[in-house]
Coordinates of C-alpha atoms in Angstrom, one line a residue:
X1 CA 147.0 -18.7 44.9
X2 CA 144.0 -18.6 47.3
X3 CA 142.1 -16.6 44.7
X4 CA 142.8 -19.3 42.1
X5 CA 141.4 -22.0 44.4
X6 CA 138.4 -20.0 45.2
X7 CA 137.8 -19.4 41.5
X8 CA 138.1 -23.1 40.7
X9 CA 135.8 -24.0 43.7
X10 CA 133.1 -21.6 42.4
X11 CA 133.3 -23.1 38.9
X12 CA 132.9 -26.6 40.3
X13 CA 130.0 -25.4 42.5
X14 CA 128.3 -23.8 39.6
X15 CA 128.7 -26.9 37.4
X16 CA 127.2 -29.1 40.2
X17 CA 124.3 -26.8 40.6
X18 CA 123.7 -26.7 36.8
X19 CA 123.9 -30.5 36.5
X20 CA 121.4 -30.9 39.4
X21 CA 119.0 -28.5 37.9
X22 CA 119.4 -30.0 34.5
X23 CA 118.5 -33.4 36.0
X24 CA 115.5 -32.1 37.8
X25 CA 114.3 -30.5 34.6
X26 CA 114.8 -33.6 32.7
X27 CA 112.9 -35.6 35.3
X28 CA 110.0 -33.1 35.2
X29 CA 110.0 -33.3 31.5
X30 CA 109.9 -37.1 31.6
X31 CA 107.0 -37.0 34.1
X32 CA 105.1 -34.3 32.0
X33 CA 105.6 -36.5 28.8
X34 CA 104.3 -39.5 30.6
X35 CA 101.2 -37.7 32.0
X36 CA 100.5 -36.2 28.6
X37 CA 100.8 -39.6 27.0
X38 CA 98.5 -41.1 29.6
X39 CA 96.0 -38.3 29.0
X40 CA 96.2 -38.8 25.3
X41 CA 95.6 -42.4 25.5
X42 CA 92.7 -41.9 27.8
X43 CA 91.2 -39.3 25.3
X44 CA 91.6 -41.8 22.4
X45 CA 90.2 -44.6 24.6
X46 CA 87.1 -42.5 25.5
X47 CA 86.4 -41.6 21.8
X48 CA 86.7 -45.2 20.6
X49 CA 83.4 -46.9 20.2
X50 CA 83.0 -50.4 21.5
X51 CA 81.1 -53.0 19.4
X52 CA 78.3 -55.0 20.8
X53 CA 79.4 -57.5 23.4
X54 CA 82.7 -55.8 24.2
X55 CA 83.5 -55.1 27.8
X56 CA 83.6 -51.3 28.2
X57 CA 84.5 -51.3 32.0
X58 CA 84.0 -52.6 35.4
X59 CA 82.5 -51.0 38.6
X60 CA 82.1 -52.1 42.2
X61 CA 85.0 -54.6 42.0
X62 CA 83.3 -57.2 39.8
X63 CA 80.3 -55.9 37.8
X64 CA 81.3 -55.8 34.1
X65 CA 79.6 -53.4 31.8
X66 CA 79.1 -54.5 28.2
X67 CA 78.6 -52.4 25.1
X68 CA 75.2 -52.5 23.3
X69 CA 76.8 -51.2 20.2
X70 CA 74.4 -48.3 20.0
X71 CA 71.3 -47.1 21.8
X72 CA 68.9 -48.4 19.1
X73 CA 70.1 -51.9 18.9
X74 CA 67.9 -54.6 20.6
X75 CA 69.6 -57.9 20.9
X76 CA 66.6 -60.1 21.8
X77 CA 69.1 -62.1 23.8
X78 CA 68.4 -62.9 27.5
X79 CA 71.2 -63.0 30.0
X80 CA 71.2 -65.4 32.9
X81 CA 73.5 -65.8 35.9
X82 CA 73.4 -69.1 37.7
X83 CA 69.9 -69.6 36.3
X84 CA 68.6 -66.2 37.4
X85 CA 67.3 -63.8 34.8
X86 CA 69.2 -60.6 34.5
X87 CA 67.6 -59.0 31.5
X88 CA 68.3 -58.4 27.8
X89 CA 71.8 -58.0 26.5
X90 CA 73.1 -55.3 27.1
X91 CA 70.4 -52.9 28.2
X92 CA 70.6 -50.6 31.2
X93 CA 68.1 -52.5 33.3
X94 CA 70.1 -55.7 32.7
X95 CA 73.2 -54.0 34.3
X96 CA 71.2 -52.7 37.2
X97 CA 69.7 -56.1 38.0
X98 CA 73.1 -57.8 37.5
X99 CA 74.7 -55.3 39.8
X100 CA 72.0 -55.9 42.4
X101 CA 72.6 -59.7 42.1
X102 CA 76.4 -59.5 42.4
X103 CA 76.6 -56.7 45.0
X104 CA 73.5 -57.4 47.0
X105 CA 72.7 -61.0 46.3
X106 CA 69.3 -59.9 45.3
X107 CA 67.1 -59.1 42.3
X108 CA 64.1 -57.1 41.4
X109 CA 60.9 -57.9 39.5
X110 CA 60.5 -57.5 35.8
X111 CA 59.5 -54.1 34.4
X112 CA 58.5 -52.7 31.0
X113 CA 61.4 -50.2 31.0
X114 CA 63.9 -48.2 33.1
X115 CA 61.4 -45.4 33.4
X116 CA 58.9 -47.6 35.2
X117 CA 61.4 -48.4 38.1
X118 CA 60.6 -45.1 39.6
X119 CA 56.9 -45.9 40.2
X120 CA 56.7 -49.7 40.0
X121 CA 59.6 -51.0 42.0
X122 CA 58.9 -51.4 45.7
X123 CA 61.6 -53.8 46.9
X124 CA 64.5 -56.0 46.0
X125 CA 64.3 -59.7 46.9
X126 CA 67.3 -61.6 48.3
X127 CA 67.9 -64.8 46.2
X128 CA 68.8 -67.2 49.0
X129 CA 65.6 -66.7 51.1
X130 CA 63.3 -64.5 49.1
X131 CA 63.3 -61.8 51.9
X132 CA 62.1 -58.5 50.6
X133 CA 63.9 -55.2 51.4
X134 CA 62.1 -51.9 50.7
X135 CA 63.2 -49.2 48.3
X136 CA 63.1 -45.5 49.2
X137 CA 62.8 -42.8 46.5
X138 CA 64.6 -39.6 46.7
X139 CA 63.4 -37.0 44.1
X140 CA 66.0 -34.9 42.5
X141 CA 66.0 -31.6 44.4
X142 CA 65.4 -33.1 47.9
X143 CA 67.0 -32.4 51.2
X144 CA 68.9 -35.7 51.2
X145 CA 72.3 -36.1 49.8
X146 CA 72.6 -38.7 47.0
X147 CA 73.4 -42.1 48.4
X148 CA 76.0 -44.5 47.2
X149 CA 74.8 -47.9 45.8
X150 CA 71.5 -46.4 44.7
X151 CA 69.6 -46.6 41.4
X152 CA 69.7 -43.3 39.4
X153 CA 66.4 -43.2 37.4
X154 CA 65.7 -41.1 34.3
X155 CA 62.2 -40.6 32.8
X156 CA 61.2 -41.1 29.2
X157 CA 62.6 -38.1 27.2
X158 CA 64.4 -37.3 24.0
X159 CA 67.1 -39.9 23.3
X160 CA 65.6 -42.1 26.1
X161 CA 62.4 -43.7 24.8
X162 CA 62.3 -46.1 27.8
X163 CA 64.0 -43.9 30.3
X164 CA 67.3 -44.9 31.7
X165 CA 68.8 -46.4 34.9
X166 CA 72.4 -46.2 36.3
X167 CA 73.9 -47.2 39.6
X168 CA 75.6 -44.7 41.8
X169 CA 79.0 -46.1 42.7
X170 CA 80.6 -43.2 44.4
X171 CA 79.5 -40.0 46.1
X172 CA 82.0 -37.1 46.1
X173 CA 81.6 -33.6 47.8
X174 CA 80.3 -32.0 44.6
X175 CA 79.5 -34.9 42.2
X176 CA 78.5 -38.6 41.9
X177 CA 80.0 -41.3 39.8
X178 CA 77.8 -43.9 38.1
X179 CA 78.0 -47.1 36.3
X180 CA 75.6 -48.1 33.5
X181 CA 75.1 -49.8 30.1
X182 CA 73.5 -48.5 26.9
X183 CA 74.2 -44.8 27.4
X184 CA 77.6 -44.2 26.0
X185 CA 79.5 -46.8 24.1
X186 CA 83.1 -45.8 24.8
X187 CA 85.6 -47.8 26.8
X188 CA 85.7 -46.4 30.4
X189 CA 88.9 -44.8 31.5
X190 CA 88.1 -45.5 35.2
X191 CA 86.0 -47.8 37.3
X192 CA 82.9 -45.8 36.4
X193 CA 81.3 -44.5 33.3
X194 CA 80.5 -41.0 34.1
X195 CA 80.9 -38.3 36.8
X196 CA 77.9 -35.9 37.2
X197 CA 77.9 -32.6 39.2
X198 CA 75.7 -32.3 42.3
X199 CA 74.8 -28.8 43.6
X200 CA 73.3 -27.9 47.0
X201 CA 71.0 -24.9 46.7
X202 CA 68.3 -23.7 49.2
X203 CA 69.0 -26.7 51.3
X204 CA 68.2 -29.1 48.4
X205 CA 70.5 -31.4 46.4
X206 CA 70.3 -31.4 42.7
X207 CA 72.0 -33.9 40.3
X208 CA 72.9 -31.7 37.3
X209 CA 72.9 -34.1 34.5
X210 CA 72.3 -33.1 30.8
X211 CA 69.1 -35.1 31.0
X212 CA 66.3 -34.8 33.3
X213 CA 66.5 -37.1 36.3
X214 CA 63.7 -38.4 38.5
X215 CA 66.0 -39.0 41.4
X216 CA 67.6 -41.9 43.1
X217 CA 66.3 -45.1 44.7
X218 CA 67.9 -46.3 47.9
X219 CA 68.0 -50.0 48.8
X220 CA 66.9 -49.8 52.5
X221 CA 68.7 -53.0 53.7
X222 CA 70.3 -51.7 56.9
X223 CA 73.6 -53.2 55.4
X224 CA 72.1 -56.7 55.6
X225 CA 72.6 -57.5 52.0
X226 CA 76.0 -58.7 51.1
X227 CA 77.8 -59.4 47.7
X228 CA 77.0 -62.5 46.0
X229 CA 78.9 -65.6 47.3
X230 CA 79.6 -68.3 44.7
X231 CA 79.4 -70.8 47.6
X232 CA 75.6 -70.2 47.7
X233 CA 75.1 -71.4 44.1
X234 CA 74.1 -74.9 45.2
X235 CA 71.4 -73.3 47.5
X236 CA 70.2 -71.1 44.6
X237 CA 70.0 -74.1 42.4
X238 CA 68.0 -76.0 44.9
X239 CA 65.6 -73.2 45.3
X240 CA 65.1 -73.0 41.5
X241 CA 64.5 -76.9 41.4
X242 CA 61.9 -76.6 44.2
X243 CA 60.1 -73.8 42.2
X244 CA 60.2 -76.0 39.1
X245 CA 58.8 -79.0 41.1
X246 CA 56.0 -76.8 42.4
X247 CA 55.1 -75.6 38.9
X248 CA 55.2 -79.2 37.6
X249 CA 52.9 -80.5 40.2
X250 CA 50.5 -77.6 39.7

């Protein structure tokens, strides 16, 4: 009789273990299926080209990136925010200036092309009081680690007739993440457009992009520049009106 009960107990125990393992395997299978689905959707999303004016992504909490359609299209349309000139829709320099406006409440002077930022830009100017904050250049292959919230500048080269500018929005141990316009025309899967490897060799840091990189330009503001506050719009408008009055009287 005891043997019979032991036998029944073993059978019940085996069935419980089997059911538990089956449930675990099923749960793992569901998780894997979900992850594969997410990966597949991201892959499709990344391959899909966005038409001109479509939002492709957003970085730094609130800086939207738009598609230029392709890298040869020139819209001839100016973009303004609160009366401040941002640039031509949807060029890379427009994104860099709009990022500067929204994240640093500042802007920078007009330049012929992204390539010229490396040698021509010396400062950004805070909108509210016109105070200037210097820019510091760090050549690719320098002893300083890439700095978050810097401009990444590319020279004129094949596929880049005016150079290119992106914004570094995250610095990881072995890579940087950037946000940009008019480079790729896919919808972003994350809050950045690309992740680029960074190597450290002979005490120097190198951004290993597929294209040549001048380096990165740091905004030397000592953390004084804050994100744009919509409450300052009236002050900006007053400043613009003052400038218009001065121009009229001249």
